Amino acid sequence: MDDNAGKAMPDIFISYAREDREIAELLARALEAEGWSVWWDRHIPAGKRFDEVISASLDKAKCVVALWSTAAIASQWVAEEAEEGKERGVFVPALIEAVEPPLGFRRIHAADLIGWTGDPGHAGLRQMIGDICTIISMPAPSADAATTESAAAPSHPSLSPTPSPRRRWRLPLIVGAGVLLLAAAVTAFLITPDRQLRVEEVANGAAGAHSDTAAPAVARIDGRWQGQVSYDWGLVQNETFSFRTVGRTLTGSAGFLGVARAMLNPRIEGDEVRFDVRWQETLGSSERDVVNHYIGALSGDRIDMVVTIEGGASPHPPIEFVISRIRD
């Protein structure tokens, strides 16, 4: 087993519970194959303190990946490491079991690695790699530049301090306001009464339309929903769906066969919501990757849903059902 505790600056730090070591190693190998250095092996060299080595590697990592599972949620180490990554803005979570992340992390979309066995083309893995690329490619302040700037700065207050951004913009704003007032005066003088009335009507109409703009549809779906689904193979199951919004970004989990599963690419346009769920179907010794495609029509506290199951051992007809908002 490679000892990676001594790496000067790992690209990625993987936080995981001891029980999930096997999948952590699998993920580390996959990320290393992408060209990144990964800190994951918690074997500490003799003479080194466990917490000091982990803290040093965590602080230096450009990206912190957390693997959420039942054991990870119960781990104080994983919670603290994930919190560190979140506070630094370099956090990328993944679900390796169908669990709900701890409080404070539930609004952060997690890549779906449930059932992943090492396939480099797995959709959840590719999503995670894309998220990591976004974080690691973010420009960081240059230490050399910061040192040079600090050295060049005077050690005493300057007699002619650089004006603040607000002060620098004050004169252009005054000039710009004067130009606008002059243009308005000329327009008012040249325009005929009829045209002026029309301009006022258009302006008032635009203002009214702006003030009546409804909240984005993505905000109206936020919350927990539940409904009874009659599957075509005879099973009737109460399923729960959770939608969470951060700004205009939609995330959540979907109940399938009584298990909460991470939504893939959830989105809403107008009153139509779409998302996918990936799972594995096991028949004897063979396994199949299956994707459920969900489409719903949002109407108040009701969503009329249709799910199409793709990739199973046998074809399934579209399944229609209704979910209703849960009022806590």
CSV table of C-alpha atoms in Angstrom, one decimal:
chain,number,residue,atom,x,y,z
A,1,MET,CA,0.0,0.0,0.0
A,2,ASP,CA,1.4,3.4,-1.0
A,3,ASP,CA,2.0,5.9,1.8
A,4,ASN,CA,0.8,9.2,0.6
A,5,ALA,CA,0.8,11.0,3.9
A,6,GLY,CA,4.0,12.8,3.0
A,7,LYS,CA,2.9,14.4,-0.2
A,8,ALA,CA,3.7,18.1,-0.2
A,9,MET,CA,0.5,19.4,-1.8
A,10,PRO,CA,-2.1,16.8,-2.9
A,11,ASP,CA,-4.6,17.9,-5.5
A,12,ILE,CA,-7.4,15.9,-3.8
A,13,PHE,CA,-8.1,14.8,-0.3
A,14,ILE,CA,-10.6,12.0,0.1
A,15,SER,CA,-12.6,11.9,3.4
A,16,TYR,CA,-14.2,8.6,4.1
A,17,ALA,CA,-15.2,6.3,6.9
A,18,ARG,CA,-12.9,3.3,7.7
A,19,GLU,CA,-15.6,0.9,6.6
A,20,ASP,CA,-15.5,2.5,3.1
A,21,ARG,CA,-11.8,2.1,2.6
A,22,GLU,CA,-12.2,-0.2,-0.4
A,23,ILE,CA,-14.3,2.2,-2.5
A,24,ALA,CA,-12.1,5.1,-1.3
A,25,GLU,CA,-9.1,3.3,-2.8
A,26,LEU,CA,-11.0,2.6,-6.0
A,27,LEU,CA,-11.9,6.3,-6.3
A,28,ALA,CA,-8.3,7.3,-5.6
A,29,ARG,CA,-7.0,5.1,-8.4
A,30,ALA,CA,-9.6,6.5,-10.8
A,31,LEU,CA,-8.7,10.1,-9.9
A,32,GLU,CA,-5.0,9.4,-10.1
A,33,ALA,CA,-5.6,8.0,-13.6
A,34,GLU,CA,-6.9,11.5,-14.5
A,35,GLY,CA,-3.5,12.9,-13.6
A,36,TRP,CA,-4.2,14.2,-10.1
A,37,SER,CA,-2.3,13.5,-6.9
A,38,VAL,CA,-4.6,12.1,-4.2
A,39,TRP,CA,-4.3,11.8,-0.4
A,40,TRP,CA,-6.4,9.0,0.9
A,41,ASP,CA,-4.3,6.4,2.6
A,42,ARG,CA,-4.5,7.0,6.4
A,43,HIS,CA,-1.4,5.0,7.2
A,44,ILE,CA,0.7,7.4,9.2
A,45,PRO,CA,4.5,7.1,9.2
A,46,ALA,CA,6.2,6.2,12.5
A,47,GLY,CA,6.9,9.2,14.7
A,48,LYS,CA,4.2,11.3,13.2
A,49,ARG,CA,1.0,12.4,15.0
A,50,PHE,CA,-2.2,11.1,13.2
A,51,ASP,CA,-4.1,14.4,13.5
A,52,GLU,CA,-1.2,16.6,12.5
A,53,VAL,CA,-0.5,14.6,9.3
A,54,ILE,CA,-4.2,14.6,8.3
A,55,SER,CA,-4.6,18.3,9.1
A,56,ALA,CA,-1.5,19.2,7.1
A,57,SER,CA,-2.7,17.2,4.0
A,58,LEU,CA,-6.3,18.6,4.3
A,59,ASP,CA,-5.0,22.2,4.5
A,60,LYS,CA,-2.9,21.8,1.4
A,61,ALA,CA,-5.4,20.0,-0.7
A,62,LYS,CA,-6.9,21.9,-3.6
A,63,CYS,CA,-10.1,19.9,-3.4
A,64,VAL,CA,-11.8,17.9,-0.6
A,65,VAL,CA,-14.0,14.9,-1.6
A,66,ALA,CA,-16.3,13.3,0.9
A,67,LEU,CA,-17.9,9.9,0.5
A,68,TRP,CA,-21.3,9.9,2.2
A,69,SER,CA,-22.4,6.6,3.7
A,70,THR,CA,-24.1,5.5,6.9
A,71,ALA,CA,-20.7,5.0,8.5
A,72,ALA,CA,-19.4,8.4,7.2
A,73,ILE,CA,-22.4,10.3,8.6
A,74,ALA,CA,-21.6,8.9,12.0
A,75,SER,CA,-17.9,9.8,11.7
A,76,GLN,CA,-16.7,12.9,13.4
A,77,TRP,CA,-13.6,12.9,11.3
A,78,VAL,CA,-15.5,12.9,8.1
A,79,ALA,CA,-17.8,15.7,9.3
A,80,GLU,CA,-14.9,17.9,10.3
A,81,GLU,CA,-13.0,17.3,7.1
A,82,ALA,CA,-16.1,17.9,5.0
A,83,GLU,CA,-16.7,21.2,6.9
A,84,GLU,CA,-13.2,22.3,6.2
A,85,GLY,CA,-13.6,21.7,2.5
A,86,LYS,CA,-17.0,23.5,2.4
A,87,GLU,CA,-15.6,26.5,4.3
A,88,ARG,CA,-12.8,26.8,1.8
A,89,GLY,CA,-15.1,26.4,-1.2
A,90,VAL,CA,-13.3,23.3,-2.5
A,91,PHE,CA,-15.8,20.7,-1.4
A,92,VAL,CA,-17.1,17.9,-3.8
A,93,PRO,CA,-19.4,15.3,-2.1
A,94,ALA,CA,-20.4,11.9,-3.4
A,95,LEU,CA,-23.1,9.4,-2.3
A,96,ILE,CA,-21.8,5.8,-2.1
A,97,GLU,CA,-24.9,4.7,-0.2
A,98,ALA,CA,-28.5,5.9,-0.4
A,99,VAL,CA,-28.3,8.2,2.6
A,100,GLU,CA,-29.2,11.8,3.3
A,101,PRO,CA,-26.1,13.9,4.0
A,102,PRO,CA,-25.7,15.5,7.5
A,103,LEU,CA,-27.3,18.8,8.3
A,104,GLY,CA,-25.3,21.6,6.7
A,105,PHE,CA,-24.5,19.6,3.6
A,106,ARG,CA,-27.9,18.7,2.2
A,107,ARG,CA,-28.1,21.6,-0.2
A,108,ILE,CA,-24.9,20.6,-1.8
A,109,HIS,CA,-25.4,18.4,-4.8
A,110,ALA,CA,-23.6,15.1,-4.5
A,111,ALA,CA,-22.3,12.9,-7.3
A,112,ASP,CA,-24.1,9.5,-7.4
A,113,LEU,CA,-21.5,6.7,-6.9
A,114,ILE,CA,-24.0,4.3,-5.4
A,115,GLY,CA,-23.1,0.9,-6.8
A,116,TRP,CA,-20.1,2.1,-8.6
A,117,THR,CA,-17.5,-0.6,-9.1
A,118,GLY,CA,-14.7,1.2,-10.9
A,119,ASP,CA,-16.1,1.9,-14.4
A,120,PRO,CA,-14.2,5.0,-15.6
A,121,GLY,CA,-17.2,5.9,-17.8
A,122,HIS,CA,-19.7,5.8,-15.0
A,123,ALA,CA,-22.0,8.9,-15.2
A,124,GLY,CA,-21.6,9.7,-11.5
A,125,LEU,CA,-17.8,9.5,-11.7
A,126,ARG,CA,-17.7,11.7,-14.8
A,127,GLN,CA,-19.8,14.3,-13.0
A,128,MET,CA,-17.5,14.3,-10.0
A,129,ILE,CA,-14.4,14.6,-12.3
A,130,GLY,CA,-16.1,17.6,-14.0
A,131,ASP,CA,-16.8,19.2,-10.6
A,132,ILE,CA,-13.2,18.7,-9.5
A,133,CYS,CA,-11.9,20.2,-12.7
A,134,THR,CA,-13.9,23.3,-12.1
A,135,ILE,CA,-12.5,23.7,-8.6
A,136,ILE,CA,-8.9,22.8,-9.3
A,137,SER,CA,-8.8,25.1,-12.3
A,138,MET,CA,-9.9,28.1,-10.3
A,139,PRO,CA,-7.1,30.6,-10.3
A,140,ALA,CA,-5.5,31.0,-6.9
A,141,PRO,CA,-3.6,34.1,-5.6
A,142,SER,CA,0.1,33.8,-6.4
A,143,ALA,CA,2.2,33.6,-3.3
A,144,ASP,CA,5.2,35.3,-5.0
A,145,ALA,CA,3.0,38.1,-6.3
A,146,ALA,CA,1.5,38.6,-2.8
A,147,THR,CA,5.0,38.7,-1.3
A,148,THR,CA,6.3,41.1,-3.8
A,149,GLU,CA,3.3,43.4,-3.4
A,150,SER,CA,3.7,43.3,0.4
A,151,ALA,CA,7.4,44.1,0.2
A,152,ALA,CA,6.7,47.0,-2.2
A,153,ALA,CA,4.1,48.6,0.1
A,154,PRO,CA,5.2,51.5,2.3
A,155,SER,CA,5.6,50.7,6.0
A,156,HIS,CA,3.9,53.9,7.0
A,157,PRO,CA,0.7,55.6,5.8
A,158,SER,CA,1.0,57.3,2.5
A,159,LEU,CA,0.5,61.1,2.4
A,160,SER,CA,-1.5,60.6,-0.9
A,161,PRO,CA,-3.5,57.5,-0.3
A,162,THR,CA,-5.0,55.8,-3.3
A,163,PRO,CA,-8.7,56.7,-3.5
A,164,SER,CA,-11.2,54.0,-2.7
A,165,PRO,CA,-13.1,52.4,-5.5
A,166,ARG,CA,-16.2,54.3,-4.4
A,167,ARG,CA,-14.4,57.6,-4.5
A,168,ARG,CA,-12.8,56.9,-7.9
A,169,TRP,CA,-16.2,56.2,-9.4
A,170,ARG,CA,-17.9,59.3,-7.9
A,171,LEU,CA,-16.9,61.8,-10.6
A,172,PRO,CA,-17.9,59.6,-13.6
A,173,LEU,CA,-21.2,58.9,-12.0
A,174,ILE,CA,-21.9,62.6,-11.5
A,175,VAL,CA,-20.9,63.3,-15.1
A,176,GLY,CA,-23.0,60.3,-16.4
A,177,ALA,CA,-26.0,61.5,-14.4
A,178,GLY,CA,-25.7,65.0,-15.9
A,179,VAL,CA,-25.6,63.6,-19.4
A,180,LEU,CA,-28.7,61.5,-18.8
A,181,LEU,CA,-30.6,64.5,-17.4
A,182,LEU,CA,-29.6,66.6,-20.4
A,183,ALA,CA,-30.7,63.8,-22.8
A,184,ALA,CA,-34.1,63.6,-21.0
A,185,ALA,CA,-34.6,67.3,-21.2
A,186,VAL,CA,-33.9,67.4,-25.0
A,187,THR,CA,-36.2,64.4,-25.5
A,188,ALA,CA,-39.0,66.0,-23.6
A,189,PHE,CA,-38.7,69.2,-25.6
A,190,LEU,CA,-38.6,67.5,-29.0
A,191,ILE,CA,-41.3,64.8,-28.5
A,192,THR,CA,-44.9,65.6,-29.4
A,193,PRO,CA,-47.6,65.2,-26.7
A,194,ASP,CA,-49.1,62.1,-28.5
A,195,ARG,CA,-45.7,60.4,-28.7
A,196,GLN,CA,-44.9,61.4,-25.1
A,197,LEU,CA,-48.1,59.8,-23.9
A,198,ARG,CA,-47.2,56.6,-25.8
A,199,VAL,CA,-43.7,56.6,-24.3
A,200,GLU,CA,-45.2,57.0,-20.8
A,201,GLU,CA,-47.7,54.1,-21.4
A,202,VAL,CA,-44.9,51.8,-22.6
A,203,ALA,CA,-42.7,52.8,-19.6
A,204,ASN,CA,-45.5,52.2,-17.1
A,205,GLY,CA,-46.4,48.9,-18.7
A,206,ALA,CA,-42.8,47.7,-18.5
A,207,ALA,CA,-42.6,48.8,-14.9
A,208,GLY,CA,-45.8,46.9,-14.1
A,209,ALA,CA,-44.6,43.8,-15.9
A,210,HIS,CA,-41.3,43.9,-13.9
A,211,SER,CA,-43.1,44.3,-10.6
A,212,ASP,CA,-45.4,41.4,-11.3
A,213,THR,CA,-42.7,39.0,-12.3
A,214,ALA,CA,-43.4,35.7,-10.5
A,215,ALA,CA,-40.7,33.9,-8.4
A,216,PRO,CA,-38.7,31.4,-10.4
A,217,ALA,CA,-40.5,28.1,-10.8
A,218,VAL,CA,-37.5,26.4,-9.2
A,219,ALA,CA,-38.4,28.0,-5.9
A,220,ARG,CA,-42.0,26.7,-6.0
A,221,ILE,CA,-40.9,23.0,-6.1
A,222,ASP,CA,-38.7,23.3,-3.0
A,223,GLY,CA,-39.7,20.8,-0.3
A,224,ARG,CA,-40.7,17.2,0.3
A,225,TRP,CA,-43.3,15.4,-1.9
A,226,GLN,CA,-44.9,12.0,-1.6
A,227,GLY,CA,-47.1,9.7,-3.7
A,228,GLN,CA,-48.1,6.1,-4.3
A,229,VAL,CA,-46.5,4.4,-7.3
A,230,SER,CA,-47.9,1.3,-8.8
A,231,TYR,CA,-45.1,-0.4,-10.7
A,232,ASP,CA,-45.9,-2.6,-13.7
A,233,TRP,CA,-44.5,-5.7,-12.0
A,234,GLY,CA,-47.2,-5.5,-9.3
A,235,LEU,CA,-45.4,-3.6,-6.5
A,236,VAL,CA,-47.2,-0.7,-4.9
A,237,GLN,CA,-44.9,1.6,-3.0
A,238,ASN,CA,-45.2,5.0,-1.3
A,239,GLU,CA,-42.3,7.1,-2.6
A,240,THR,CA,-40.9,10.3,-1.2
A,241,PHE,CA,-39.2,13.0,-3.4
A,242,SER,CA,-37.2,15.9,-1.9
A,243,PHE,CA,-36.3,19.0,-3.9
A,244,ARG,CA,-33.8,21.6,-2.7
A,245,THR,CA,-33.0,24.8,-4.3
A,246,VAL,CA,-29.9,27.0,-4.0
A,247,GLY,CA,-30.5,30.2,-6.0
A,248,ARG,CA,-31.7,28.8,-9.4
A,249,THR,CA,-30.0,25.5,-9.0
A,250,LEU,CA,-32.2,22.4,-8.3
A,251,THR,CA,-31.0,19.3,-6.4
A,252,GLY,CA,-32.7,16.5,-4.5
A,253,SER,CA,-33.4,12.8,-4.1
A,254,ALA,CA,-36.1,10.6,-5.5
A,255,GLY,CA,-37.6,7.5,-3.8
A,256,PHE,CA,-37.5,4.4,-5.9
A,257,LEU,CA,-38.4,1.0,-4.4
A,258,GLY,CA,-38.5,2.7,-1.0
A,259,VAL,CA,-34.9,4.0,-1.2
A,260,ALA,CA,-33.9,7.6,-1.6
A,261,ARG,CA,-31.6,8.0,-4.6
A,262,ALA,CA,-29.7,11.1,-5.7
A,263,MET,CA,-31.3,13.0,-8.7
A,264,LEU,CA,-29.1,13.3,-11.7
A,265,ASN,CA,-29.3,16.5,-13.7
A,266,PRO,CA,-32.5,17.8,-12.1
A,267,ARG,CA,-34.0,20.8,-13.9
A,268,ILE,CA,-37.2,22.8,-14.2
A,269,GLU,CA,-38.5,24.8,-17.1
A,270,GLY,CA,-41.8,26.6,-16.6
A,271,ASP,CA,-44.0,24.0,-14.9
A,272,GLU,CA,-42.1,21.0,-16.2
A,273,VAL,CA,-39.6,19.2,-14.0
A,274,ARG,CA,-37.1,16.6,-15.2
A,275,PHE,CA,-34.5,14.4,-13.6
A,276,ASP,CA,-32.9,11.0,-13.8
A,277,VAL,CA,-32.1,8.3,-11.2
A,278,ARG,CA,-29.5,5.6,-11.8
A,279,TRP,CA,-29.6,2.2,-10.1
A,280,GLN,CA,-28.4,-1.4,-10.7
A,281,GLU,CA,-30.6,-4.4,-11.4
A,282,THR,CA,-29.2,-7.7,-10.3
A,283,LEU,CA,-30.3,-11.0,-11.9
A,284,GLY,CA,-28.4,-13.9,-10.6
A,285,SER,CA,-24.7,-13.1,-11.0
A,286,SER,CA,-25.2,-10.4,-13.6
A,287,GLU,CA,-25.8,-6.7,-13.0
A,288,ARG,CA,-27.3,-4.1,-15.3
A,289,ASP,CA,-27.1,-0.3,-15.0
A,290,VAL,CA,-30.6,1.1,-15.2
A,291,VAL,CA,-31.7,4.7,-15.6
A,292,ASN,CA,-35.2,6.0,-14.6
A,293,HIS,CA,-36.2,9.1,-16.5
A,294,TYR,CA,-38.8,11.3,-14.6
A,295,ILE,CA,-40.9,14.0,-16.2
A,296,GLY,CA,-43.4,15.9,-14.1
A,297,ALA,CA,-46.0,18.7,-14.5
A,298,LEU,CA,-46.1,21.1,-11.5
A,299,SER,CA,-49.5,22.5,-10.5
A,300,GLY,CA,-49.6,24.1,-7.1
A,301,ASP,CA,-49.1,21.3,-4.5
A,302,ARG,CA,-49.4,18.5,-7.0
A,303,ILE,CA,-47.0,17.1,-9.6
A,304,ASP,CA,-48.2,14.7,-12.2
A,305,MET,CA,-45.3,12.4,-12.9
A,306,VAL,CA,-44.3,9.9,-15.6
A,307,VAL,CA,-41.3,7.6,-15.2
A,308,THR,CA,-39.7,5.6,-18.0
A,309,ILE,CA,-37.3,2.9,-17.0
A,310,GLU,CA,-34.4,2.3,-19.5
A,311,GLY,CA,-31.8,-0.4,-19.5
A,312,GLY,CA,-33.5,-3.2,-17.5
A,313,ALA,CA,-33.5,-6.8,-18.3
A,314,SER,CA,-37.1,-6.5,-19.6
A,315,PRO,CA,-39.0,-3.5,-21.1
A,316,HIS,CA,-41.3,-1.5,-18.9
A,317,PRO,CA,-44.2,0.7,-20.0
A,318,PRO,CA,-44.2,4.4,-18.8
A,319,ILE,CA,-45.6,4.5,-15.2
A,320,GLU,CA,-47.8,7.4,-14.3
A,321,PHE,CA,-48.4,8.6,-10.7
A,322,VAL,CA,-49.1,11.7,-8.7
A,323,ILE,CA,-47.1,13.2,-5.8
A,324,SER,CA,-48.3,15.8,-3.4
A,325,ARG,CA,-46.4,18.3,-1.3
A,326,ILE,CA,-45.9,17.2,2.4
A,327,ARG,CA,-46.9,20.0,4.7
A,328,ASP,CA,-44.7,19.8,7.8
